[in-house]
Short mmCIF file of C-alpha atoms in Angstrom, two decimals:
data_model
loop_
_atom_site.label_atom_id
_atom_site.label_comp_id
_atom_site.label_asym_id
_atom_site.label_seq_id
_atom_site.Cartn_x
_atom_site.Cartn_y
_atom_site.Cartn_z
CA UNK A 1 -1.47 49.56 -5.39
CA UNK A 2 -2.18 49.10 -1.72
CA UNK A 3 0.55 46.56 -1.40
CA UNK A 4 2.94 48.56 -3.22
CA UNK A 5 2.23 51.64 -1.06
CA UNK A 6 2.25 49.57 2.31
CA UNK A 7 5.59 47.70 1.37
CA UNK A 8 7.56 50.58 -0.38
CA UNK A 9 10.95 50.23 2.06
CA UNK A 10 11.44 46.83 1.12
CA UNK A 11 10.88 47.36 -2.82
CA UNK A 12 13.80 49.54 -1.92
CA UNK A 13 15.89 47.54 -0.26
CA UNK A 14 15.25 44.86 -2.33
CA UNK A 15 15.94 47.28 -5.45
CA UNK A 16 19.37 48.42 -4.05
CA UNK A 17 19.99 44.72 -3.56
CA UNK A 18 19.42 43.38 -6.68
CA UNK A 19 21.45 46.70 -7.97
CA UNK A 20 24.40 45.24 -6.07
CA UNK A 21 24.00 41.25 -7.37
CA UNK A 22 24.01 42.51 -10.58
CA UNK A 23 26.61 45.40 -11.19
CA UNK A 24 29.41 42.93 -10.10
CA UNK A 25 29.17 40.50 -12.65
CA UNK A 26 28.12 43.11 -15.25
CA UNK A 27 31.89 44.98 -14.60
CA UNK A 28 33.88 41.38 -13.77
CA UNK A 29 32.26 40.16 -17.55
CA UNK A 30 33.90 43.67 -18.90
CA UNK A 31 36.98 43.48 -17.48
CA UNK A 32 37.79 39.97 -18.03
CA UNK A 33 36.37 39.90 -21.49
CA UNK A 34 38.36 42.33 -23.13
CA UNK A 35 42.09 40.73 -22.79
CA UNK A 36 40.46 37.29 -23.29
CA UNK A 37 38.49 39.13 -26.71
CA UNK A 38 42.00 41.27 -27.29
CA UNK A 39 44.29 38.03 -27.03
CA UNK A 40 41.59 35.56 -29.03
CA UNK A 41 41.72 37.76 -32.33
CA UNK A 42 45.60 37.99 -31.41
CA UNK A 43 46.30 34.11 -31.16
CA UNK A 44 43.27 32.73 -33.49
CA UNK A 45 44.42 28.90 -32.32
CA UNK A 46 44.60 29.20 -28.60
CA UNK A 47 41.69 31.89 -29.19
CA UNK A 48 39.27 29.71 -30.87
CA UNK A 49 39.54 26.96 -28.42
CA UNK A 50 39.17 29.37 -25.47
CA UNK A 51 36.24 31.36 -26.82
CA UNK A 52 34.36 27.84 -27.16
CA UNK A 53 35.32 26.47 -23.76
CA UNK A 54 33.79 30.03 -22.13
CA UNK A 55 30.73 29.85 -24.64
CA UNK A 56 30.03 26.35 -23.39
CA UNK A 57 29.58 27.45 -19.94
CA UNK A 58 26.58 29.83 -20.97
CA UNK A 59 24.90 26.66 -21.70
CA UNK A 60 24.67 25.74 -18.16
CA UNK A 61 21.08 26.49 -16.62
CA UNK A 62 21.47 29.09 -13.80
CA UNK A 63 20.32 26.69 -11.24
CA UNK A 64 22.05 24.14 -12.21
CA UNK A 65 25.68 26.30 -12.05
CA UNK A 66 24.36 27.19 -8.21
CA UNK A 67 24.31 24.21 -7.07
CA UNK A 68 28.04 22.66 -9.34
CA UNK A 69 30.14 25.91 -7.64
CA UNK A 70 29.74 26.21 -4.07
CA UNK A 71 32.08 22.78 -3.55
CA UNK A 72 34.12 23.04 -6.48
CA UNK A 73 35.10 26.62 -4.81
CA UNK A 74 34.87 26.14 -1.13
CA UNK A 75 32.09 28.36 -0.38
CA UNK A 76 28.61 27.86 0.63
CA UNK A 77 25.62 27.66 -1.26
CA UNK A 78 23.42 29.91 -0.05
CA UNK A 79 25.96 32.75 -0.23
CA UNK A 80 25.66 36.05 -1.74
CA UNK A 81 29.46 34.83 -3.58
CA UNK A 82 27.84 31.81 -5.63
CA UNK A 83 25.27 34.19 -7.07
CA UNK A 84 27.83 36.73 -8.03
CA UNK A 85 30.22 34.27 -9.53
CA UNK A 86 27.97 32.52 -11.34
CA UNK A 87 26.73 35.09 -13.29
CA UNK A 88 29.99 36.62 -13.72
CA UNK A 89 30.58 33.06 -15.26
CA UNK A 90 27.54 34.12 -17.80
CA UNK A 91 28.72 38.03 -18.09
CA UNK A 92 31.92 37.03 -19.39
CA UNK A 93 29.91 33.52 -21.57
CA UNK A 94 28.53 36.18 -23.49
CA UNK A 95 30.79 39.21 -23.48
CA UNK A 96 33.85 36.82 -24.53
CA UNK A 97 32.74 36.17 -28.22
CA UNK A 98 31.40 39.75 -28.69
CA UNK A 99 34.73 41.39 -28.07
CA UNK A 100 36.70 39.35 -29.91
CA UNK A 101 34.45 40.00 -33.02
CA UNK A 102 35.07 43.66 -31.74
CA UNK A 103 38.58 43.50 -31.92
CA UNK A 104 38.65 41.59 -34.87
CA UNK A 105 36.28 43.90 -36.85
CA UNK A 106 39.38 46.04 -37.07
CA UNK A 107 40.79 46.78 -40.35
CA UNK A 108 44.49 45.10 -40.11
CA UNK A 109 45.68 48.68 -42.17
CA UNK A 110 44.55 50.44 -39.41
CA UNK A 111 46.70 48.77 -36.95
CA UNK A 112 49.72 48.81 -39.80
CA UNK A 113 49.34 52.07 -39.96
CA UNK A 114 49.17 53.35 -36.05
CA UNK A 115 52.24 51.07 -35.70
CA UNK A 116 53.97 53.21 -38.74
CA UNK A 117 52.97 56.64 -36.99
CA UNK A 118 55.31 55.59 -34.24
CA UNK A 119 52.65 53.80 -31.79
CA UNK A 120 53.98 51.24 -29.07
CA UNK A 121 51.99 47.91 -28.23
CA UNK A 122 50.18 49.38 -25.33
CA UNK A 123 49.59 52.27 -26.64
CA UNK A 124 48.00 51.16 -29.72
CA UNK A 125 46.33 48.86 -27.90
CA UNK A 126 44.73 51.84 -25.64
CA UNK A 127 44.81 55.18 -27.81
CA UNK A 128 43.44 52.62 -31.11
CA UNK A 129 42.33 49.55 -31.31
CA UNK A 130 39.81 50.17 -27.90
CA UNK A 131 38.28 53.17 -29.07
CA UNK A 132 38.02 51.21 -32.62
CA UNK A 133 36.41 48.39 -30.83
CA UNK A 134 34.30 50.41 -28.41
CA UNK A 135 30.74 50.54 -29.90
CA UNK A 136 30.69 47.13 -30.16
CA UNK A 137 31.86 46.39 -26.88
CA UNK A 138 29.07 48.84 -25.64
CA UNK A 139 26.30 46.67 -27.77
CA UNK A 140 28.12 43.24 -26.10
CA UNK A 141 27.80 44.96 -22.28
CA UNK A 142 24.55 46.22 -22.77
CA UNK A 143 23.27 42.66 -23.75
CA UNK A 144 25.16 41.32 -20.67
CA UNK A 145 23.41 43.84 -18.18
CA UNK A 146 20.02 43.14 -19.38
CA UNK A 147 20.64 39.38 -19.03
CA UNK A 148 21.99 39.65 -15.97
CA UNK A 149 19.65 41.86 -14.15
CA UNK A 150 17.09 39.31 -15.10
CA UNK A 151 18.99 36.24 -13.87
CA UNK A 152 19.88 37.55 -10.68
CA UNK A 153 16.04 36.89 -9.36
CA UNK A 154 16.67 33.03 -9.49
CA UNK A 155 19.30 33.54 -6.62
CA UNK A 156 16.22 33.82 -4.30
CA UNK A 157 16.04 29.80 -4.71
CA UNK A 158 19.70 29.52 -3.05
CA UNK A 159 18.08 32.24 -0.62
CA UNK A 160 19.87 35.82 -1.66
CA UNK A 161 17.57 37.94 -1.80
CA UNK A 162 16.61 40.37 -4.52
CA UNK A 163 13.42 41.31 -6.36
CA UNK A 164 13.08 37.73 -6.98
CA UNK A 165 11.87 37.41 -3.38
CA UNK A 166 8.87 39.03 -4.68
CA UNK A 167 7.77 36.71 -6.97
CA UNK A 168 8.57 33.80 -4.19
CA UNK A 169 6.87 35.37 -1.52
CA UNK A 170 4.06 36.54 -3.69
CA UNK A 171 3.59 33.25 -5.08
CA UNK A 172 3.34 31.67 -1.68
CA UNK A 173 1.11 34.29 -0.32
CA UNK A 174 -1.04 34.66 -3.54
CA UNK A 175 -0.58 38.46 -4.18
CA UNK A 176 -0.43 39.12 -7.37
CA UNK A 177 0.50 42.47 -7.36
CA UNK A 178 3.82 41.63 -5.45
CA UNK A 179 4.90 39.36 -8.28
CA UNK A 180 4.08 42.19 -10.82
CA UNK A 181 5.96 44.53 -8.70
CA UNK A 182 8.49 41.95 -9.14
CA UNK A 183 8.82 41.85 -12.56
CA UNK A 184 8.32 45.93 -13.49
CA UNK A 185 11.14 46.48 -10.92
CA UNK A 186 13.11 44.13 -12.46
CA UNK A 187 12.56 45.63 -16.07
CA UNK A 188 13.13 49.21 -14.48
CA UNK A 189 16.48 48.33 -13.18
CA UNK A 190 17.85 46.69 -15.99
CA UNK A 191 16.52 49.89 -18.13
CA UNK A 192 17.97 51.66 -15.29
CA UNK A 193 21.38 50.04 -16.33
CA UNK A 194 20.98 50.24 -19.84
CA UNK A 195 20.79 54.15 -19.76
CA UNK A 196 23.95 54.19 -17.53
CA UNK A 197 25.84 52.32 -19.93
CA UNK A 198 24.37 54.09 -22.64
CA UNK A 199 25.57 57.58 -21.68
CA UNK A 200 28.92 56.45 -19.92
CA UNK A 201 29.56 55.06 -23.68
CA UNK A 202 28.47 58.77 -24.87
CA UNK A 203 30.61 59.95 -22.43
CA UNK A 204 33.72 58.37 -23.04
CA UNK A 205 33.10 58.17 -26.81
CA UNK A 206 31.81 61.27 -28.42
CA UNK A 207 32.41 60.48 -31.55
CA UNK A 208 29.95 57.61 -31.86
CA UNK A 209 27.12 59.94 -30.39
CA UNK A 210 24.84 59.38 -33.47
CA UNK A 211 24.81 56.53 -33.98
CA UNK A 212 24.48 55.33 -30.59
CA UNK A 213 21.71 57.20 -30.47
CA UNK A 214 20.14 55.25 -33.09
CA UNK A 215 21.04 52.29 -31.49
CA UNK A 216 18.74 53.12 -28.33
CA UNK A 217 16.08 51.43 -29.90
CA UNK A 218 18.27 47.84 -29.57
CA UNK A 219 17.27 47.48 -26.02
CA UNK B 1 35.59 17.26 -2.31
CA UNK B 2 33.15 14.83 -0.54
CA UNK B 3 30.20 16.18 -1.56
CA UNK B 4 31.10 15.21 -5.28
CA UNK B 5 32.12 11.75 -4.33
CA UNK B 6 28.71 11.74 -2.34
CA UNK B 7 26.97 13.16 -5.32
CA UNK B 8 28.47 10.45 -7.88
CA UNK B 9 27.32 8.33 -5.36
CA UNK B 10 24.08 9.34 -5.54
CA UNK B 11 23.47 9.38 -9.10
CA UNK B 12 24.66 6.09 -9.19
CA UNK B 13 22.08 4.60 -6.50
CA UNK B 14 19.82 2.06 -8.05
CA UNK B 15 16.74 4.21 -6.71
CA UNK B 16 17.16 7.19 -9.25
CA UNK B 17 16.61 4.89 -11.79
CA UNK B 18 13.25 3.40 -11.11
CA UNK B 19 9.75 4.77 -9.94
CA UNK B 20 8.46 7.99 -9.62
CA UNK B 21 10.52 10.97 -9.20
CA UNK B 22 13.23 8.68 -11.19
CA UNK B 23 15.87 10.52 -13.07
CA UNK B 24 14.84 9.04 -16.84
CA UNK B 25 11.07 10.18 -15.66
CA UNK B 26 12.38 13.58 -14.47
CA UNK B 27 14.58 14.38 -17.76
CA UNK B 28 10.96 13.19 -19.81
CA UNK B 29 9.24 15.92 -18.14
CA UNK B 30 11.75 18.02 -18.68
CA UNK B 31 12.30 17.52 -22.54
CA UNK B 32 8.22 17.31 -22.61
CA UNK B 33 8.10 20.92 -21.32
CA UNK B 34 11.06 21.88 -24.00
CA UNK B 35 9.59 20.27 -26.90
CA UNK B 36 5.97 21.80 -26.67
CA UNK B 37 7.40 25.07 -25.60
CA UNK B 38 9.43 25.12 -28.77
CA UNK B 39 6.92 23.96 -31.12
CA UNK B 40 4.24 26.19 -29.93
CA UNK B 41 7.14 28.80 -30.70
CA UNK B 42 7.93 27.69 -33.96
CA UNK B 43 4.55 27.74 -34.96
CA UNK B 44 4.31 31.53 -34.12
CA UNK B 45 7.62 32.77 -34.72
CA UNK B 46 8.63 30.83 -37.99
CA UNK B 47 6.08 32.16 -40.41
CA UNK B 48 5.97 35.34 -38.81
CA UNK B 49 9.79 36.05 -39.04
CA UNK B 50 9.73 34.76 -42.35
CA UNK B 51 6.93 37.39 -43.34
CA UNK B 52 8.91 40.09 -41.49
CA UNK B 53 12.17 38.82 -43.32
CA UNK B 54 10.50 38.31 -46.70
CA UNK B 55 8.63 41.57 -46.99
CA UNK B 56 11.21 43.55 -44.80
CA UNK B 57 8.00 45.62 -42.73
CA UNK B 58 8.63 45.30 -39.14
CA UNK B 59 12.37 44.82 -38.29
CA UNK B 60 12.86 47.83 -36.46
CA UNK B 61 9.91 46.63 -34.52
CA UNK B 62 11.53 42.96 -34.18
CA UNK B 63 14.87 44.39 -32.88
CA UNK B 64 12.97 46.34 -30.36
CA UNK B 65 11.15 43.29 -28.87
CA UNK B 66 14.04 40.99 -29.14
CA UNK B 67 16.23 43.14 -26.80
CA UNK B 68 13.10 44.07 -24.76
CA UNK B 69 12.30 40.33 -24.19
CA UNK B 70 15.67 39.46 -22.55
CA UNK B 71 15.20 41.67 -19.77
CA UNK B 72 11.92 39.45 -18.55
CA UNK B 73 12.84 37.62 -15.50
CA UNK B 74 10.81 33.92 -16.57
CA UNK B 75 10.77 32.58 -13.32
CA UNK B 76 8.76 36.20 -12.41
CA UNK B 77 6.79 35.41 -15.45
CA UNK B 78 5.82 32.01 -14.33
CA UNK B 79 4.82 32.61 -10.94
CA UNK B 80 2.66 35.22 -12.61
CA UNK B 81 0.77 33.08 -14.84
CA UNK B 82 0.58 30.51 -12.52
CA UNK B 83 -1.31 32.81 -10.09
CA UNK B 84 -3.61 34.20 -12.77
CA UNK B 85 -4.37 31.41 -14.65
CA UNK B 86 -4.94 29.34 -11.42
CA UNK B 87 -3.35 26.67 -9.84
CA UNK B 88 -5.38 23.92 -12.14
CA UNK B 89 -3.92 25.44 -15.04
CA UNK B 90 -0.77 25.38 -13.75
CA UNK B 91 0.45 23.31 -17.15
CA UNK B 92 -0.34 25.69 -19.34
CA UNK B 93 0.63 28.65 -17.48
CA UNK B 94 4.33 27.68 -17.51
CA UNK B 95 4.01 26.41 -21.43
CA UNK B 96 2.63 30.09 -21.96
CA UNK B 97 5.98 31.47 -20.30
CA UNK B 98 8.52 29.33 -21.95
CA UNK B 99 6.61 30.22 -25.15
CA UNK B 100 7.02 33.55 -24.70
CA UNK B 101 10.53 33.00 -23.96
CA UNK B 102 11.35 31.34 -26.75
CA UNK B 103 9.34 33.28 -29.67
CA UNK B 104 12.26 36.18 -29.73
CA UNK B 105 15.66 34.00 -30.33
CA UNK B 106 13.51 31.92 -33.09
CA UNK B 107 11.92 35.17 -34.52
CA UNK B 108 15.55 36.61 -34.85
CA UNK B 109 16.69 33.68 -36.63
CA UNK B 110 14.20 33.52 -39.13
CA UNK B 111 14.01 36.83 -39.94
CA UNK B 112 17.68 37.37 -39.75
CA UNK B 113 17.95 34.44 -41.78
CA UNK B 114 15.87 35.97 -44.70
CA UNK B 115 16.96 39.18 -44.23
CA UNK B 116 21.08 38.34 -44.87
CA UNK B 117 20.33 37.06 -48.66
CA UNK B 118 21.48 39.12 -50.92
CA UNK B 119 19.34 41.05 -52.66
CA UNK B 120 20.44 39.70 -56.37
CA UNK B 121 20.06 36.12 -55.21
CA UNK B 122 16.34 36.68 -55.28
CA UNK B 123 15.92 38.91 -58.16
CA UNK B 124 18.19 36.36 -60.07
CA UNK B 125 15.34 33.52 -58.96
CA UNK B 126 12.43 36.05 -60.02
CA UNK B 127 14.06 36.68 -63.47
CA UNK B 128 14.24 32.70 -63.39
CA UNK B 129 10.27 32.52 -63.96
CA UNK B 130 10.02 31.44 -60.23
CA UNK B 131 6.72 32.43 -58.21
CA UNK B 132 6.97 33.68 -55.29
CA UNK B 133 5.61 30.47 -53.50
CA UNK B 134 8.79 29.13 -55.30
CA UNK B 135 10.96 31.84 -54.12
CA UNK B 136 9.88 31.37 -50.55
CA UNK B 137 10.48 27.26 -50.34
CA UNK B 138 13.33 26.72 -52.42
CA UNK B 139 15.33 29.75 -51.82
CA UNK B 140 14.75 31.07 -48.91
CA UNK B 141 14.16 28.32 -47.07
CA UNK B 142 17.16 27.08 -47.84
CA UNK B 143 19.69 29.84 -47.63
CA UNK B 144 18.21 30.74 -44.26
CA UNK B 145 17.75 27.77 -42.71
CA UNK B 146 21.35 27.67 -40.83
CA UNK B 147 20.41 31.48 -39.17
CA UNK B 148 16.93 29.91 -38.31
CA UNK B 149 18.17 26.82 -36.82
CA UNK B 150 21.03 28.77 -34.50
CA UNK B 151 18.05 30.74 -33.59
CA UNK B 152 16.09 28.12 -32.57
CA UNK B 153 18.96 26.40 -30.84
CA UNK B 154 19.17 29.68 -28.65
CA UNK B 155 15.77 29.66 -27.92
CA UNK B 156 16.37 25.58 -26.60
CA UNK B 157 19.15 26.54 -24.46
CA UNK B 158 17.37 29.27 -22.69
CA UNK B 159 13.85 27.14 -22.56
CA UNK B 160 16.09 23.83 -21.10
CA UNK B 161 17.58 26.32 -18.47
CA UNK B 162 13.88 27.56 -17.42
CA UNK B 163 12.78 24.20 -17.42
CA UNK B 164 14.07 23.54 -14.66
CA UNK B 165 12.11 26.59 -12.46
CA UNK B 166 8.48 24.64 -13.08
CA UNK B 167 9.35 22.46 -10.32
CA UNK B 168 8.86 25.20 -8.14
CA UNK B 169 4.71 25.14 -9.17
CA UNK B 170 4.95 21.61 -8.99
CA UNK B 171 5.21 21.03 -12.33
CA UNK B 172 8.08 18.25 -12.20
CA UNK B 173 11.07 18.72 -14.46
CA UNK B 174 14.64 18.03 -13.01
CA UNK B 175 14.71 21.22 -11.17
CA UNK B 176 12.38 19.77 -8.55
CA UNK B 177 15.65 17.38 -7.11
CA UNK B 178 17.43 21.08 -6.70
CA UNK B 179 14.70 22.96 -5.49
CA UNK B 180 13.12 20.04 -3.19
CA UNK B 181 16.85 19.43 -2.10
CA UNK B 182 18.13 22.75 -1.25
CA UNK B 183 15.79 23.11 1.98
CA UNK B 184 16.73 20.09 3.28
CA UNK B 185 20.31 20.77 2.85
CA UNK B 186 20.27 17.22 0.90
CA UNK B 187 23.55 18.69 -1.29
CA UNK B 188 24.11 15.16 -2.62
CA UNK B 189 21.07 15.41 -4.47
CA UNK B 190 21.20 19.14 -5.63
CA UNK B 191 24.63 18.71 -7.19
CA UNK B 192 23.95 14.98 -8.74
CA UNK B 193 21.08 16.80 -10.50
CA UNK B 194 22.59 19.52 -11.76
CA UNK B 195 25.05 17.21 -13.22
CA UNK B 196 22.50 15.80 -15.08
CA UNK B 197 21.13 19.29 -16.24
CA UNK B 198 24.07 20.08 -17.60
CA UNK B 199 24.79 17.08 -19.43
CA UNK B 200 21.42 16.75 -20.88
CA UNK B 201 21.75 21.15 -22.10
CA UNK B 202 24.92 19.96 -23.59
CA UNK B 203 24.11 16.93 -25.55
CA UNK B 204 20.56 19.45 -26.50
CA UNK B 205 22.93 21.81 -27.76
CA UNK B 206 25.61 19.87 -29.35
CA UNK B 207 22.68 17.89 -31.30
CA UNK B 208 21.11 21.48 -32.30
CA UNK B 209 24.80 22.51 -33.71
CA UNK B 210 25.20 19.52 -35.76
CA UNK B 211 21.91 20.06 -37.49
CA UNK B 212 22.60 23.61 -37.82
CA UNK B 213 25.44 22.82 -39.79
CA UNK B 214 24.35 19.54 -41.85
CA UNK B 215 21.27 21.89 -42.91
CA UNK B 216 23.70 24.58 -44.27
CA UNK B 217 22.83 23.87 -48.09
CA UNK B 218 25.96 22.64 -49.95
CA UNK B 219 27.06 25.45 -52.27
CA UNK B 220 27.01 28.16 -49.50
CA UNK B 221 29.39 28.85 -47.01
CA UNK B 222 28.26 31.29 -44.12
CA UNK B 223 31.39 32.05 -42.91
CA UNK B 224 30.61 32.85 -39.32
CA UNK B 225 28.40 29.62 -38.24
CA UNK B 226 30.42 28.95 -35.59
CA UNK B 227 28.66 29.78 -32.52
CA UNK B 228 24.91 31.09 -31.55
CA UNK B 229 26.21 33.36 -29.21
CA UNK B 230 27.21 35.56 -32.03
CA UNK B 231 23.76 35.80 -33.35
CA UNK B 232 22.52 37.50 -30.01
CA UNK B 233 23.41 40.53 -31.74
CA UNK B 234 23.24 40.10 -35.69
CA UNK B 235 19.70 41.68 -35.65
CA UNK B 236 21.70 44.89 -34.87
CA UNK B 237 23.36 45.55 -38.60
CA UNK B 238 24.62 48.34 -37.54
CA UNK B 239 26.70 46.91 -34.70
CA UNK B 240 27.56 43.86 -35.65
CA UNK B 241 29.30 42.63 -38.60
CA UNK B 242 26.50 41.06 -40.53
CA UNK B 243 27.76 36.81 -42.02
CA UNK B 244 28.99 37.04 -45.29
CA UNK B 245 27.50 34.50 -47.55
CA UNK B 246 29.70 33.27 -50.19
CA UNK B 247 28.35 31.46 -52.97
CA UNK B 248 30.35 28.77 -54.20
CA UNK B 249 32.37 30.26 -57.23
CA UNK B 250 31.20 29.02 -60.41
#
């Protein structure tokens, strides 16, 4: 307790840090998954090829993608842009296959029948098939946060720093409870995140309030 | 691009192939690490999902820890042990953290994989005379052994990935190239390895999905195989649209 009490300025800086790393990839695997999900279900041939290609690149150990990016991109190693890339790599890995079974989890005489009531392409597309698909997307991005969060602290090998320093450094200097601070930070942010994505999906969905709520158990 | 010319040249050297700290010896810790991970998983999380699956007491439980588990940082959790435990025990420390990593994708699978038979199937092979030893090995074994074995091919991909953090305790393991390398800026080295990482998770992977589908018993047809990815979230019925299993029409 005496370390954590002596040390609390850098568990926060360290905290907002590894806040940073992570909500970048967690919003670039949201935003890029949903056309690719959208256009997948929409194009089942060019879809099912694509979906595999992305899921493939989950498959590629953390460390591993690190140290294949940085020249294939131009940009150093140890930069704060190869962590954030490659786990927006990993956000969208995983959030790719979950929104296309989103989008295709909608009943084809729903979309048949918001075309009949007069809707336009984009419009169905916004006003019906996303709020259709929108519970499941929340379950995919919820996964993707929590995953996330926790592979940020390998960055600290390619030197950005996050709470993964703490396990490093506390390793090195054999205090244990720096590594545990570590790892309950860690846990705290990613419930942290969990909870935000949990309400702003109460938020913009009302509709699905109960049984989101019984969903809170999930993670 | 010279630093993948200077890589390629690198793995090509005759050095990596011969004494220690050799590539072959490297990937032989590394699969050593994955292979008694997973089995000391296995042995845990098989007959326990199974019992889960089979009596249906637990799952809420299950789907708490499985989502619970994946926020766990690993490399945290091995630095951990490693302190704890003591240096000496240094082995066992990181086994202990890639077990723990693996027990909730293999728990999932096997319990998933009991769970999604349909109800009927079983009563039909209790009103056949069949005890419930019977039951257990030559029904449910069968029918869930695809779910279990995308599981379990989940849990490999996520152990092989880890894997390659033990270098950091000394442990070995083809992370030590990248982690060894990085420090001394020797890039050749980091990226060469890493090649051979991700060749080795791939060929792990594409073996694991091959089995998964030769095991899927002829007869049945679970329509949504296709990728393990999908089963992060199948322990969530609610969410996720659960496989339908077709039984071959009579």
């Amino acid at each position: 307790m005496d370390w954590v009490l002596s040390n609390q300025a850098l568990i926060l800086s360290l905290t907002l840090d590894h806040m940073r790393l992570a909500a970048i990839p967690i919003i670039a695997g949201f935003v890029f998954s949903v056309p690719l999900g959208w256009l997948s279900v929409r194009l089942p041939r060019l879809g099912a090829g694509l979906l595999a290609g992305v899921g493939l690149l989950y498959t590629i150990p953390s460390l591993a993608l690190f140290m294949v990016l940085p020249p294939i991109l131009g940009i150093s190693i140890l930069s704060e842009a190869n962590v954030v890339i490659a786990l927006s790599i990993y956000a969208v890995a995983i959030m790719a296959r979950t929104a296309a079974d989103a989008f295709s989890s909608i009943q084809p005489s729903t979309l048949r029948s918001a075309t009949a009531v007069g809707f336009a392409e984009w419009g169905r597309f916004i006003s019906v098939e996303l709020p259709l698909a929108g519970p499941v997307l929340l379950a995919g991005i919820r996964v993707v946060a929590v995953s996330t969060v926790s592979l940020v602290t390998v960055g600290v090998l390619v030197g950005v720093p996050s709470l993964g320093y703490f396990f490093t450094d506390g390793f090195q200097r054999r205090i244990v409870p720096e590594i545990l601070t570590g790892l309950v930070m860690t846990m705290l942010v990613a419930l942290i995140f969990d909870q935000i994505l949990l309400r702003a999906g109460r938020l913009v969905m009302p509709w699905t309030r109960v049984s989101l709520g019984r969903a809170t158990a999930v993670i | 691009m010279d630093i993948i010319r200077e890589a390629w040249e690198w793995l090509l050297a005759v050095e990596q192939y011969q004494g220690p700290g050799s590539i072959p010896q490297r990937v032989g810790e590394h699969l050593y690490f994955t292979v008694v991970s997973m089995a000391w998983a296995s042995l845990v999380a098989v007959p326990l999902g199974y019992f889960i699956g089979h009596t249906g007491k637990g799952g809420g439980w299950l789907v708490g820890l499985t989502g619970s588990a994946r926020a766990l940082p690993s490399f945290g959790l091995i630095l951990l042990l490693v302190l704890v435990l003591g240096v000496s025990n240094r082995e066992a420390a990181a086994v202990i953290a890639l077990v723990v990593l693996a027990i909730p994708p293999v728990l999932a699978g096997a319990y998933s994989g009991v769970q999604q038979i349909p109800r009927s199937v079983i009563d039909a092979a209790r009103a056949q005379g069949m005890t419930e030893l019977q039951i257990l090995l030559r029904v449910e074994l069968p029918l869930s052994l695809p779910l279990l074995l995308s599981g379990f091919r989940q849990a490999v991909l996520q152990v092989v990935a880890t894997a390659t953090l033990v270098a950091y305790v000394g442990l070995g393991g083809l992370g030590y190239e990248i982690i060894q390398g990085i420090p001394l800026r020797r890039f050749d080295q980091t990226f060469g390895t890493a090649l051979v990482i991700v060749v080795l998770a791939l060929v792990l992977d594409a073996a694991l999905a091959w089995a998964t589908k030769v095991a899927t018993p002829r007869g049945v047809r679970v329509s949504t195989i296709g990728d393990v990815r999908a089963r992060e979230s199948l322990v969530q019925p609610a969410e996720v649209p659960a496989p339908s299993v077709m039984l071959g029409t009579k």
